[in-house]
PDB file of C-alpha atoms (C1' of nucleotides) in Angstrom:
ATOM      1  CA  MET A   1     145.944  93.728   2.083  1.00 49.00           C
ATOM      2  CA  ALA A   2     145.189  92.877  -1.445  1.00 59.00           C
ATOM      3  CA  ARG A   3     141.263  94.290  -2.421  1.00 70.00           C
ATOM      4  CA  THR A   4     139.052  92.777  -3.379  1.00 63.00           C
ATOM      5  CA  PRO A   5     137.572  95.109  -6.108  1.00 64.00           C
ATOM      6  CA  ARG A   6     133.847  94.958  -7.896  1.00 91.00           C
ATOM      7  CA  ILE A   7     132.129  92.840  -4.352  1.00 94.00           C
ATOM      8  CA  SER A   8     128.593  93.701  -5.139  1.00 95.00           C
ATOM      9  CA  ALA A   9     128.946  92.545  -9.269  1.00 95.00           C
ATOM     10  CA  ALA A  10     130.452  89.290  -7.781  1.00 95.00           C
ATOM     11  CA  ILE A  11     127.823  88.551  -5.387  1.00 96.00           C
ATOM     12  CA  VAL A  12     125.398  89.294  -7.838  1.00 95.00           C
ATOM     13  CA  ASP A  13     127.778  86.585 -10.329  1.00 95.00           C
ATOM     14  CA  LEU A  14     127.614  84.350  -7.998  1.00 95.00           C
ATOM     15  CA  MET A  15     123.783  84.775  -6.488  1.00 95.00           C
ATOM     16  CA  GLY A  16     123.112  84.075 -10.410  1.00 94.00           C
ATOM     17  CA  ARG A  17     125.426  80.460 -10.622  1.00 92.00           C
ATOM     18  CA  HIS A  18     122.669  79.478  -7.946  1.00 90.00           C
ATOM     19  CA  GLU A  19     119.276  79.704  -8.169  1.00 77.00           C
ATOM     20  CA  HIS A  20     117.296  79.391  -6.031  1.00 72.00           C
ATOM     21  CA  HIS A  21     119.376  80.343  -2.507  1.00 86.00           C
ATOM     22  CA  ALA A  22     119.311  82.900   0.231  1.00 95.00           C
ATOM     23  CA  TRP A  23     122.369  83.906   1.179  1.00 97.00           C
ATOM     24  CA  THR A  24     123.256  84.660   4.562  1.00 97.00           C
ATOM     25  CA  LEU A  25     125.938  87.692   4.545  1.00 97.00           C
ATOM     26  CA  GLU A  26     128.306  84.374   5.933  1.00 96.00           C
ATOM     27  CA  ASP A  27     127.745  82.433   2.915  1.00 96.00           C
ATOM     28  CA  LEU A  28     128.130  85.740   0.245  1.00 96.00           C
ATOM     29  CA  GLN A  29     131.602  85.864   2.498  1.00 96.00           C
ATOM     30  CA  SER A  30     132.864  82.594   1.989  1.00 95.00           C
ATOM     31  CA  GLY A  31     131.355  81.781  -1.531  1.00 94.00           C
ATOM     32  CA  LEU A  32     133.306  84.569  -2.533  1.00 94.00           C
ATOM     33  CA  ALA A  33     136.002  83.253  -0.768  1.00 92.00           C
ATOM     34  CA  GLU A  34     136.095  80.470  -2.507  1.00 88.00           C
ATOM     35  CA  GLY A  35     136.060  82.359  -5.582  1.00 82.00           C
ATOM     36  CA  GLY A  36     139.545  83.223  -5.503  1.00 81.00           C
ATOM     37  CA  ALA A  37     137.832  86.700  -3.556  1.00 81.00           C
ATOM     38  CA  ALA A  38     138.252  86.522   0.304  1.00 87.00           C
ATOM     39  CA  PRO A  39     136.412  90.559   1.409  1.00 93.00           C
ATOM     40  CA  ASN A  40     136.493  91.899   4.495  1.00 95.00           C
ATOM     41  CA  PHE A  41     132.810  91.270   5.958  1.00 97.00           C
ATOM     42  CA  SER A  42     131.775  94.661   5.771  1.00 97.00           C
ATOM     43  CA  SER A  43     132.621  95.519   2.614  1.00 96.00           C
ATOM     44  CA  VAL A  44     129.966  92.491   1.370  1.00 97.00           C
ATOM     45  CA  PHE A  45     127.373  93.404   4.064  1.00 98.00           C
ATOM     46  CA  ARG A  46     127.945  96.779   1.868  1.00 97.00           C
ATOM     47  CA  ALA A  47     128.074  96.260  -1.588  1.00 97.00           C
ATOM     48  CA  ALA A  48     124.668  93.729  -0.215  1.00 97.00           C
ATOM     49  CA  GLU A  49     123.205  96.011   0.900  1.00 97.00           C
ATOM     50  CA  LYS A  50     123.462  98.360  -2.440  1.00 96.00           C
ATOM     51  CA  LEU A  51     122.527  96.070  -4.054  1.00 96.00           C
ATOM     52  CA  VAL A  52     118.674  95.641  -1.438  1.00 96.00           C
ATOM     53  CA  ALA A  53     119.135 100.311  -1.738  1.00 95.00           C
ATOM     54  CA  GLU A  54     120.409  98.913  -6.107  1.00 94.00           C
ATOM     55  CA  GLY A  55     116.690  97.077  -5.833  1.00 94.00           C
ATOM     56  CA  ALA A  56     119.027  94.401  -7.808  1.00 95.00           C
ATOM     57  CA  VAL A  57     118.384  92.254  -4.245  1.00 96.00           C
ATOM     58  CA  LEU A  58     116.391  91.533  -1.617  1.00 95.00           C
ATOM     59  CA  LYS A  59     116.946  91.613   1.809  1.00 96.00           C
ATOM     60  CA  LEU A  60     114.551  88.568   4.135  1.00 95.00           C
ATOM     61  CA  LEU A  61     114.660  88.318   8.321  1.00 95.00           C
ATOM     62  CA  LEU A  62     114.027  84.887   9.214  1.00 94.00           C
ATOM     63  CA  ASP A  63     113.066  84.185  12.663  1.00 91.00           C
ATOM     64  CA  ASP A  64     116.230  82.598  13.315  1.00 91.00           C
ATOM     65  CA  GLY A  65     117.635  86.532  13.073  1.00 91.00           C
ATOM     66  CA  ARG A  66     119.604  86.051  10.564  1.00 95.00           C
ATOM     67  CA  ALA A  67     118.916  88.488   7.338  1.00 96.00           C
ATOM     68  CA  ARG A  68     119.297  86.376   3.999  1.00 97.00           C
ATOM     69  CA  PHE A  69     119.782  88.387   0.431  1.00 97.00           C
ATOM     70  CA  GLU A  70     118.445  86.613  -2.879  1.00 96.00           C
ATOM     71  CA  LEU A  71     118.234  88.406  -6.425  1.00 95.00           C
ATOM     72  CA  ALA A  72     115.502  90.192  -6.548  1.00 94.00           C
ATOM     73  CA  GLY A  73     112.690  89.128  -9.893  1.00 91.00           C
ATOM     74  CA  ALA A  74     109.112  87.531  -9.983  1.00 94.00           C
ATOM     75  CA  HIS A  75     107.529  88.213  -6.334  1.00 95.00           C
ATOM     76  CA  HIS A  76     107.371  84.999  -4.638  1.00 95.00           C
ATOM     77  CA  ASP A  77     107.829  83.724  -1.474  1.00 96.00           C
ATOM     78  CA  HIS A  78     108.812  81.651   0.252  1.00 97.00           C
ATOM     79  CA  LEU A  79     109.168  78.014   2.874  1.00 96.00           C
ATOM     80  CA  HIS A  80     111.507  78.227   5.680  1.00 95.00           C
ATOM     81  CA  CYS A  81     112.704  73.822   5.392  1.00 95.00           C
ATOM     82  CA  THR A  82     113.081  73.045   9.079  1.00 93.00           C
ATOM     83  CA  GLY A  83     114.787  69.785   8.076  1.00 92.00           C
ATOM     84  CA  CYS A  84     117.672  71.029   5.669  1.00 91.00           C
ATOM     85  CA  ASP A  85     117.447  75.246   6.777  1.00 91.00           C
ATOM     86  CA  GLU A  86     117.305  76.268   2.814  1.00 93.00           C
ATOM     87  CA  LEU A  87     115.095  79.338   1.796  1.00 95.00           C
ATOM     88  CA  VAL A  88     113.016  77.881  -0.223  1.00 94.00           C
ATOM     89  CA  PRO A  89     110.553  80.056  -3.423  1.00 95.00           C
ATOM     90  CA  VAL A  90     107.367  78.724  -3.852  1.00 96.00           C
ATOM     91  CA  PRO A  91     104.840  80.754  -5.837  1.00 96.00           C
ATOM     92  CA  CYS A  92     102.878  82.398  -4.184  1.00 96.00           C
ATOM     93  CA  PRO A  93      99.596  81.857  -2.798  1.00 95.00           C
ATOM     94  CA  ILE A  94      97.766  85.198  -2.389  1.00 95.00           C
ATOM     95  CA  ASP A  95      95.611  86.724  -5.271  1.00 92.00           C
ATOM     96  CA  THR A  96      94.508  91.013  -5.606  1.00 94.00           C
ATOM     97  CA  ALA A  97      90.806  89.123  -5.324  1.00 94.00           C
ATOM     98  CA  ARG A  98      92.296  87.731  -1.957  1.00 94.00           C
ATOM     99  CA  SER A  99      93.737  91.048  -1.474  1.00 95.00           C
ATOM    100  CA  SER A 100      91.805  93.576  -2.208  1.00 96.00           C
ATOM    101  CA  ALA A 101      88.968  91.066   0.159  1.00 96.00           C
ATOM    102  CA  LEU A 102      91.617  91.569   3.229  1.00 96.00           C
ATOM    103  CA  GLU A 103      91.373  95.385   2.760  1.00 97.00           C
ATOM    104  CA  ALA A 104      88.023  95.856   2.227  1.00 96.00           C
ATOM    105  CA  ALA A 105      87.203  93.727   5.537  1.00 96.00           C
ATOM    106  CA  THR A 106      89.788  95.844   7.484  1.00 95.00           C
ATOM    107  CA  GLY A 107      89.964  99.049   6.037  1.00 95.00           C
ATOM    108  CA  VAL A 108      93.914  98.683   5.143  1.00 96.00           C
ATOM    109  CA  GLU A 109      96.027  99.295   2.363  1.00 96.00           C
ATOM    110  CA  ILE A 110      98.003  96.794   1.847  1.00 97.00           C
ATOM    111  CA  GLY A 111     101.400  97.390  -0.039  1.00 95.00           C
ATOM    112  CA  GLU A 112     103.258  94.246  -0.371  1.00 94.00           C
ATOM    113  CA  HIS A 113     103.439  90.972   1.524  1.00 96.00           C
ATOM    114  CA  ARG A 114     106.166  88.278   2.677  1.00 96.00           C
ATOM    115  CA  ILE A 115     104.718  85.336   3.441  1.00 97.00           C
ATOM    116  CA  VAL A 116     107.494  81.869   5.346  1.00 97.00           C
ATOM    117  CA  PHE A 117     105.656  79.071   5.458  1.00 97.00           C
ATOM    118  CA  SER A 118     107.591  76.524   7.996  1.00 96.00           C
ATOM    119  CA  GLY A 119     107.452  72.860   6.940  1.00 96.00           C
ATOM    120  CA  LEU A 120     109.675  70.272   4.889  1.00 96.00           C
ATOM    121  CA  CYS A 121     111.258  71.821   1.238  1.00 95.00           C
ATOM    122  CA  SER A 122     110.541  68.477  -1.342  1.00 95.00           C
ATOM    123  CA  LEU A 123     113.562  66.873  -0.396  1.00 93.00           C
ATOM    124  CA  CYS A 124     113.769  66.649   2.934  1.00 94.00           C
ATOM    125  CA  SER A 125     110.207  65.874   2.531  1.00 92.00           C
ATOM    126  CA  ASP A 126     111.364  62.584   0.602  1.00 89.00           C
ATOM    127  CA  GLN A 127     113.901  62.041   2.284  1.00 87.00           C
ATOM    128  CA  ALA A 128     110.710  61.497   5.719  1.00 76.00           C
ATOM    129  CA  GLY A 129     108.887  59.745   3.465  1.00 69.00           C
ATOM    130  CA  SER A 130     110.850  57.098   2.303  1.00 73.00           C
ATOM    131  CA  ARG A 131     111.683  56.367   5.421  1.00 62.00           C
ATOM    132  CA  ARG A 132     108.691  56.031   7.211  1.00 58.00           C
TER     133      ARG A 132
ATOM    134  CA  MET B   1     116.667  97.224  45.147  1.00 48.00           C
ATOM    135  CA  ALA B   2     112.773  95.568  45.735  1.00 59.00           C
ATOM    136  CA  ARG B   3     112.550  92.532  43.274  1.00 69.00           C
ATOM    137  CA  THR B   4     109.454  92.421  41.528  1.00 64.00           C
ATOM    138  CA  PRO B   5     107.088  89.137  42.123  1.00 65.00           C
ATOM    139  CA  ARG B   6     106.054  86.964  38.889  1.00 90.00           C
ATOM    140  CA  ILE B   7     106.803  88.715  36.267  1.00 94.00           C
ATOM    141  CA  SER B   8     105.642  86.475  33.766  1.00 95.00           C
ATOM    142  CA  ALA B   9     101.999  86.558  35.406  1.00 95.00           C
ATOM    143  CA  ALA B  10     102.034  90.197  34.945  1.00 95.00           C
ATOM    144  CA  ILE B  11     103.048  90.335  31.248  1.00 96.00           C
ATOM    145  CA  VAL B  12      99.779  87.956  30.905  1.00 95.00           C
ATOM    146  CA  ASP B  13      97.928  90.809  32.001  1.00 95.00           C
ATOM    147  CA  LEU B  14      99.083  93.253  30.728  1.00 95.00           C
ATOM    148  CA  MET B  15      98.942  91.481  27.233  1.00 95.00           C
ATOM    149  CA  GLY B  16      95.357  89.865  28.668  1.00 94.00           C
ATOM    150  CA  ARG B  17      94.349  94.999  29.203  1.00 93.00           C
ATOM    151  CA  HIS B  18      95.633  95.626  25.187  1.00 90.00           C
ATOM    152  CA  GLU B  19      93.944  93.302  23.311  1.00 77.00           C
ATOM    153  CA  HIS B  20      95.777  94.197  19.563  1.00 72.00           C
ATOM    154  CA  HIS B  21      99.093  94.879  20.131  1.00 86.00           C
ATOM    155  CA  ALA B  22     102.194  92.837  19.802  1.00 95.00           C
ATOM    156  CA  TRP B  23     105.108  93.899  22.385  1.00 96.00           C
ATOM    157  CA  THR B  24     108.698  94.487  22.503  1.00 96.00           C
ATOM    158  CA  LEU B  25     110.573  94.108  24.840  1.00 97.00           C
ATOM    159  CA  GLU B  26     111.414  97.526  26.037  1.00 96.00           C
ATOM    160  CA  ASP B  27     107.024  97.432  25.219  1.00 96.00           C
ATOM    161  CA  LEU B  28     106.600  95.451  28.221  1.00 96.00           C
ATOM    162  CA  GLN B  29     109.410  96.341  30.977  1.00 96.00           C
ATOM    163  CA  SER B  30     108.098 100.412  30.201  1.00 95.00           C
ATOM    164  CA  GLY B  31     104.464  98.506  30.129  1.00 95.00           C
ATOM    165  CA  LEU B  32     105.792  96.775  33.408  1.00 94.00           C
ATOM    166  CA  ALA B  33     106.851  99.141  34.665  1.00 92.00           C
ATOM    167  CA  GLU B  34     103.594 101.707  34.820  1.00 89.00           C
ATOM    168  CA  GLY B  35     102.102  99.690  37.214  1.00 82.00           C
ATOM    169  CA  GLY B  36     104.319  99.572  39.324  1.00 81.00           C
ATOM    170  CA  ALA B  37     107.064  97.502  38.945  1.00 81.00           C
ATOM    171  CA  ALA B  38     110.016  98.083  37.481  1.00 87.00           C
ATOM    172  CA  PRO B  39     111.412  94.782  35.956  1.00 93.00           C
ATOM    173  CA  ASN B  40     114.778  94.291  34.907  1.00 95.00           C
ATOM    174  CA  PHE B  41     115.271  93.690  31.343  1.00 97.00           C
ATOM    175  CA  SER B  42     117.261  90.375  31.452  1.00 97.00           C
ATOM    176  CA  SER B  43     113.930  89.474  33.673  1.00 96.00           C
ATOM    177  CA  VAL B  44     111.034  90.304  31.607  1.00 97.00           C
ATOM    178  CA  PHE B  45     113.251  89.084  28.706  1.00 98.00           C
ATOM    179  CA  ARG B  46     112.819  85.390  30.083  1.00 97.00           C
ATOM    180  CA  ALA B  47     109.982  85.391  31.491  1.00 97.00           C
ATOM    181  CA  ALA B  48     108.708  86.617  27.523  1.00 97.00           C
ATOM    182  CA  GLU B  49     111.309  83.180  26.605  1.00 97.00           C
ATOM    183  CA  LYS B  50     109.485  80.747  29.119  1.00 96.00           C
ATOM    184  CA  LEU B  51     105.979  81.751  27.748  1.00 96.00           C
ATOM    185  CA  VAL B  52     107.097  80.879  23.927  1.00 96.00           C
ATOM    186  CA  ALA B  53     108.013  78.107  25.660  1.00 95.00           C
ATOM    187  CA  GLU B  54     104.883  77.478  27.192  1.00 94.00           C
ATOM    188  CA  GLY B  55     102.682  78.601  24.218  1.00 94.00           C
ATOM    189  CA  ALA B  56     101.406  80.968  26.151  1.00 95.00           C
ATOM    190  CA  VAL B  57     102.711  83.941  24.540  1.00 96.00           C
ATOM    191  CA  LEU B  58     104.347  83.819  20.552  1.00 96.00           C
ATOM    192  CA  LYS B  59     107.245  85.855  19.770  1.00 96.00           C
ATOM    193  CA  LEU B  60     107.216  87.504  16.130  1.00 95.00           C
ATOM    194  CA  LEU B  61     109.852  89.222  14.691  1.00 95.00           C
ATOM    195  CA  LEU B  62     109.861  91.608  11.910  1.00 94.00           C
ATOM    196  CA  ASP B  63     112.157  93.354   9.620  1.00 91.00           C
ATOM    197  CA  ASP B  64     113.144  95.814  11.653  1.00 90.00           C
ATOM    198  CA  GLY B  65     115.184  93.088  13.773  1.00 90.00           C
ATOM    199  CA  ARG B  66     112.902  94.051  16.915  1.00 94.00           C
ATOM    200  CA  ALA B  67     111.282  90.635  18.317  1.00 96.00           C
ATOM    201  CA  ARG B  68     107.059  91.554  19.273  1.00 97.00           C
ATOM    202  CA  PHE B  69     105.462  89.007  21.879  1.00 97.00           C
ATOM    203  CA  GLU B  70     101.774  88.529  21.491  1.00 96.00           C
ATOM    204  CA  LEU B  71      99.336  86.526  23.773  1.00 95.00           C
ATOM    205  CA  ALA B  72      99.122  82.556  21.141  1.00 94.00           C
ATOM    206  CA  GLY B  73      94.682  82.302  20.349  1.00 91.00           C
ATOM    207  CA  ALA B  74      93.564  82.158  17.442  1.00 94.00           C
ATOM    208  CA  HIS B  75      95.441  81.818  14.133  1.00 95.00           C
ATOM    209  CA  HIS B  76      95.185  85.188  12.625  1.00 95.00           C
ATOM    210  CA  ASP B  77      98.033  87.271  10.229  1.00 96.00           C
ATOM    211  CA  HIS B  78      99.572  91.048  11.044  1.00 96.00           C
ATOM    212  CA  LEU B  79      99.678  94.019   9.238  1.00 96.00           C
ATOM    213  CA  HIS B  80     103.191  96.187   9.879  1.00 95.00           C
ATOM    214  CA  CYS B  81     101.375  99.495   9.210  1.00 95.00           C
ATOM    215  CA  THR B  82     104.465 101.670   7.675  1.00 92.00           C
ATOM    216  CA  GLY B  83     102.532 104.681   9.539  1.00 91.00           C
ATOM    217  CA  CYS B  84     102.570 103.614  12.577  1.00 91.00           C
ATOM    218  CA  ASP B  85     104.332 101.840  13.332  1.00 91.00           C
ATOM    219  CA  GLU B  86     101.406  98.817  15.092  1.00 92.00           C
ATOM    220  CA  LEU B  87     101.870  95.521  14.037  1.00 95.00           C
ATOM    221  CA  VAL B  88      98.800  95.243  13.828  1.00 94.00           C
ATOM    222  CA  PRO B  89      95.972  91.593  13.017  1.00 95.00           C
ATOM    223  CA  VAL B  90      94.220  90.252  10.123  1.00 95.00           C
ATOM    224  CA  PRO B  91      92.287  87.754   9.513  1.00 96.00           C
ATOM    225  CA  CYS B  92      94.948  85.198   7.498  1.00 96.00           C
ATOM    226  CA  PRO B  93      93.542  84.382   4.026  1.00 95.00           C
ATOM    227  CA  ILE B  94      95.657  81.462   3.638  1.00 95.00           C
ATOM    228  CA  ASP B  95      93.332  77.975   3.631  1.00 92.00           C
ATOM    229  CA  THR B  96      93.749  75.116   3.262  1.00 94.00           C
ATOM    230  CA  ALA B  97      92.424  73.822   0.252  1.00 94.00           C
ATOM    231  CA  ARG B  98      95.505  76.739  -1.473  1.00 94.00           C
ATOM    232  CA  SER B  99      98.048  75.556   1.318  1.00 96.00           C
ATOM    233  CA  SER B 100      97.744  71.874  -0.203  1.00 96.00           C
ATOM    234  CA  ALA B 101      97.572  73.271  -3.591  1.00 96.00           C
ATOM    235  CA  LEU B 102     100.652  74.759  -2.591  1.00 96.00           C
ATOM    236  CA  GLU B 103     102.291  71.375  -1.624  1.00 97.00           C
ATOM    237  CA  ALA B 104     100.552  69.695  -4.290  1.00 96.00           C
ATOM    238  CA  ALA B 105     102.525  71.402  -7.043  1.00 96.00           C
ATOM    239  CA  THR B 106     105.919  71.794  -5.118  1.00 95.00           C
ATOM    240  CA  GLY B 107     106.265  68.859  -3.630  1.00 95.00           C
ATOM    241  CA  VAL B 108     106.614  70.668   0.319  1.00 96.00           C
ATOM    242  CA  GLU B 109     104.837  70.005   3.685  1.00 96.00           C
ATOM    243  CA  ILE B 110     103.435  72.594   4.984  1.00 97.00           C
ATOM    244  CA  GLY B 111     103.055  73.462   8.696  1.00 95.00           C
ATOM    245  CA  GLU B 112     102.405  76.781   9.702  1.00 94.00           C
ATOM    246  CA  HIS B 113     103.470  79.894   8.312  1.00 96.00           C
ATOM    247  CA  ARG B 114     104.152  83.378   9.812  1.00 96.00           C
ATOM    248  CA  ILE B 115     102.832  86.240   6.668  1.00 97.00           C
ATOM    249  CA  VAL B 116     103.567  90.063   7.607  1.00 97.00           C
ATOM    250  CA  PHE B 117     101.594  92.586   5.095  1.00 97.00           C
ATOM    251  CA  SER B 118     103.581  96.004   4.415  1.00 95.00           C
ATOM    252  CA  GLY B 119     101.256  98.668   4.377  1.00 95.00           C
ATOM    253  CA  LEU B 120      98.371 101.174   6.304  1.00 96.00           C
ATOM    254  CA  CYS B 121      96.290  99.946   8.367  1.00 95.00           C
ATOM    255  CA  SER B 122      92.766 101.299   8.923  1.00 95.00           C
ATOM    256  CA  LEU B 123      93.366 104.000  11.219  1.00 93.00           C
ATOM    257  CA  CYS B 124      96.324 106.009   9.253  1.00 94.00           C
ATOM    258  CA  SER B 125      94.859 104.621   5.673  1.00 92.00           C
ATOM    259  CA  ASP B 126      92.007 107.062   6.661  1.00 89.00           C
ATOM    260  CA  GLN B 127      94.246 109.500   7.772  1.00 87.00           C
ATOM    261  CA  ALA B 128      95.516 109.666   4.576  1.00 76.00           C
ATOM    262  CA  GLY B 129      92.063 109.279   2.984  1.00 69.00           C
ATOM    263  CA  SER B 130      91.100 112.460   5.049  1.00 73.00           C
ATOM    264  CA  ARG B 131      94.110 114.673   3.345  1.00 62.00           C
ATOM    265  CA  ARG B 132      93.813 113.130  -0.234  1.00 59.00           C
TER     266      ARG B 132
ATOM    267  C1'  DC C   1     143.087 114.007  -9.334  1.00 57.58           C
ATOM    268  C1'  DT C   2     138.352 113.007  -7.595  1.00 57.58           C
ATOM    269  C1'  DG C   3     134.946 109.299  -6.705  1.00 57.58           C
ATOM    270  C1'  DG C   4     133.903 105.435  -4.936  1.00 57.58           C
ATOM    271  C1'  DA C   5     134.393 100.905  -2.726  1.00 57.58           C
ATOM    272  C1'  DT C   6     137.198  98.221  -0.066  1.00 57.58           C
ATOM    273  C1'  DG C   7     140.067  96.843   5.061  1.00 57.58           C
ATOM    274  C1'  DC C   8     140.050  96.805   9.421  1.00 57.58           C
ATOM    275  C1'  DA C   9     138.682  97.722  14.051  1.00 57.58           C
ATOM    276  C1'  DA C  10     135.133 100.123  17.171  1.00 57.58           C
ATOM    277  C1'  DA C  11     129.965 101.079  18.115  1.00 57.58           C
ATOM    278  C1'  DT C  12     125.878  99.656  17.777  1.00 57.58           C
ATOM    279  C1'  DG C  13     121.317  97.375  18.942  1.00 57.58           C
ATOM    280  C1'  DT C  14     119.519  94.219  20.620  1.00 57.58           C
ATOM    281  C1'  DT C  15     118.945  89.443  23.072  1.00 57.58           C
ATOM    282  C1'  DT C  16     121.375  86.227  26.112  1.00 57.58           C
ATOM    283  C1'  DT C  17     123.232  84.463  29.561  1.00 57.58           C
ATOM    284  C1'  DG C  18     127.137  83.313  35.147  1.00 57.58           C
ATOM    285  C1'  DC C  19     125.979  84.430  38.642  1.00 57.58           C
ATOM    286  C1'  DA C  20     124.834  85.458  42.991  1.00 57.58           C
ATOM    287  C1'  DG C  21     120.462  86.733  46.633  1.00 57.58           C
ATOM    288  C1'  DC C  22     115.971  86.524  47.524  1.00 57.58           C
ATOM    289  C1'  DA C  23     111.456  84.064  48.397  1.00 57.58           C
ATOM    290  C1'  DT C  24     107.512  80.927  47.493  1.00 57.58           C
ATOM    291  C1'  DG C  25     106.364  76.562  49.112  1.00 57.58           C
TER     292       DG C  25
ATOM    293  C1'  DC D   1     115.225  74.873  52.541  1.00 57.58           C
ATOM    294  C1'  DA D   2     115.855  73.257  47.890  1.00 57.58           C
ATOM    295  C1'  DT D   3     113.772  75.308  43.301  1.00 57.58           C
ATOM    296  C1'  DG D   4     112.393  78.749  41.126  1.00 57.58           C
ATOM    297  C1'  DC D   5     112.912  83.703  39.673  1.00 57.58           C
ATOM    298  C1'  DT D   6     115.379  87.712  39.480  1.00 57.58           C
ATOM    299  C1'  DG D   7     118.896  91.707  39.287  1.00 57.58           C
ATOM    300  C1'  DC D   8     122.793  93.081  37.415  1.00 57.58           C
ATOM    301  C1'  DA D   9     126.588  93.170  35.381  1.00 57.58           C
ATOM    302  C1'  DA D  10     129.118  91.405  31.324  1.00 57.58           C
ATOM    303  C1'  DA D  11     129.367  88.146  26.643  1.00 57.58           C
ATOM    304  C1'  DA D  12     126.955  86.761  22.751  1.00 57.58           C
ATOM    305  C1'  DC D  13     125.396  88.464  18.269  1.00 57.58           C
ATOM    306  C1'  DA D  14     123.852  89.965  14.049  1.00 57.58           C
ATOM    307  C1'  DT D  15     124.697  94.675  11.949  1.00 57.58           C
ATOM    308  C1'  DT D  16     126.525  99.343  11.185  1.00 57.58           C
ATOM    309  C1'  DT D  17     129.900 103.357  10.532  1.00 57.58           C
ATOM    310  C1'  DG D  18     134.068 105.937  11.119  1.00 57.58           C
ATOM    311  C1'  DC D  19     138.435 106.709   8.834  1.00 57.58           C
ATOM    312  C1'  DA D  20     141.629 105.919   6.294  1.00 57.58           C
ATOM    313  C1'  DT D  21     143.884 103.699   1.749  1.00 57.58           C
ATOM    314  C1'  DC D  22     143.015 101.790  -2.551  1.00 57.58           C
ATOM    315  C1'  DC D  23     142.018 101.955  -7.008  1.00 57.58           C
ATOM    316  C1'  DA D  24     139.648 103.207 -11.764  1.00 57.58           C
ATOM    317  C1'  DG D  25     138.107 106.699 -14.273  1.00 57.58           C
TER     318       DG D  25
END
DNA sequence: CTGGATGCAAATGTTTTGCAGCATG
DNA sequence: CATGCTGCAAAACATTTGCATCCAG
């Protein structure tokens, strides 16, 4: 069987051409497949993990139990749309003052955070609105 | 093999006696086992899911891929301690003004949210501090 | 030639479901 | 005696790993 070379590069390229999208491993595999490649699932997995390890890509686990991958960049948080199931980036609502206040109030030391809002993305929200 | 009656009631009871703790299914099973019962894993799973469906219990998926269950109550968010792996409740840092601002800025409709901070809980933070 | 990447298959870890028996109302 | 709960076993799912092979440098 023909090999698919440079999978991780292809992943970065693919992600770059679809800015605001979080990819499951399956998404990545089928996305690469459309680009002519037909990589093995394990290879996609390993390439994705490599990119995560390198810091080029972020891995997120949603409540549906499947991991999503997205290009690393400026920090943002996410809205998991209950309409279309997309994971939409939203600006981070936590400022350092708030974070510090939380640390002071609870005695914890906060490093990172992950926020996932549930709701409707702007598209689904529009559609719901126009039907009302 | 003897049956363990009323597993879901036992779960609620168990959780009630250990306020701030998020339970994996395994935690629940061994917790119940210490109480004299020795329930089957599937039964624990089904009881937990039932409680979630009833709204008595919340289910959370962390990045380690294992679900945690905790008593439903006043909303709060969580810190996943990188020291002791506990999931510690912290007050919610998102107020309605901020949430509305986010909706206005992005056009989304926000329902719920889940925030998971990563860092050190107050206990682990203290220990780290005293070693410095 | 050598190390890193890939394909394939099989293992893993956790969650979920099928089915039969028990027990409570 | 009907309905729901439980135990046990096996399936389902997404992920992860072992191993042989391939390819670029």
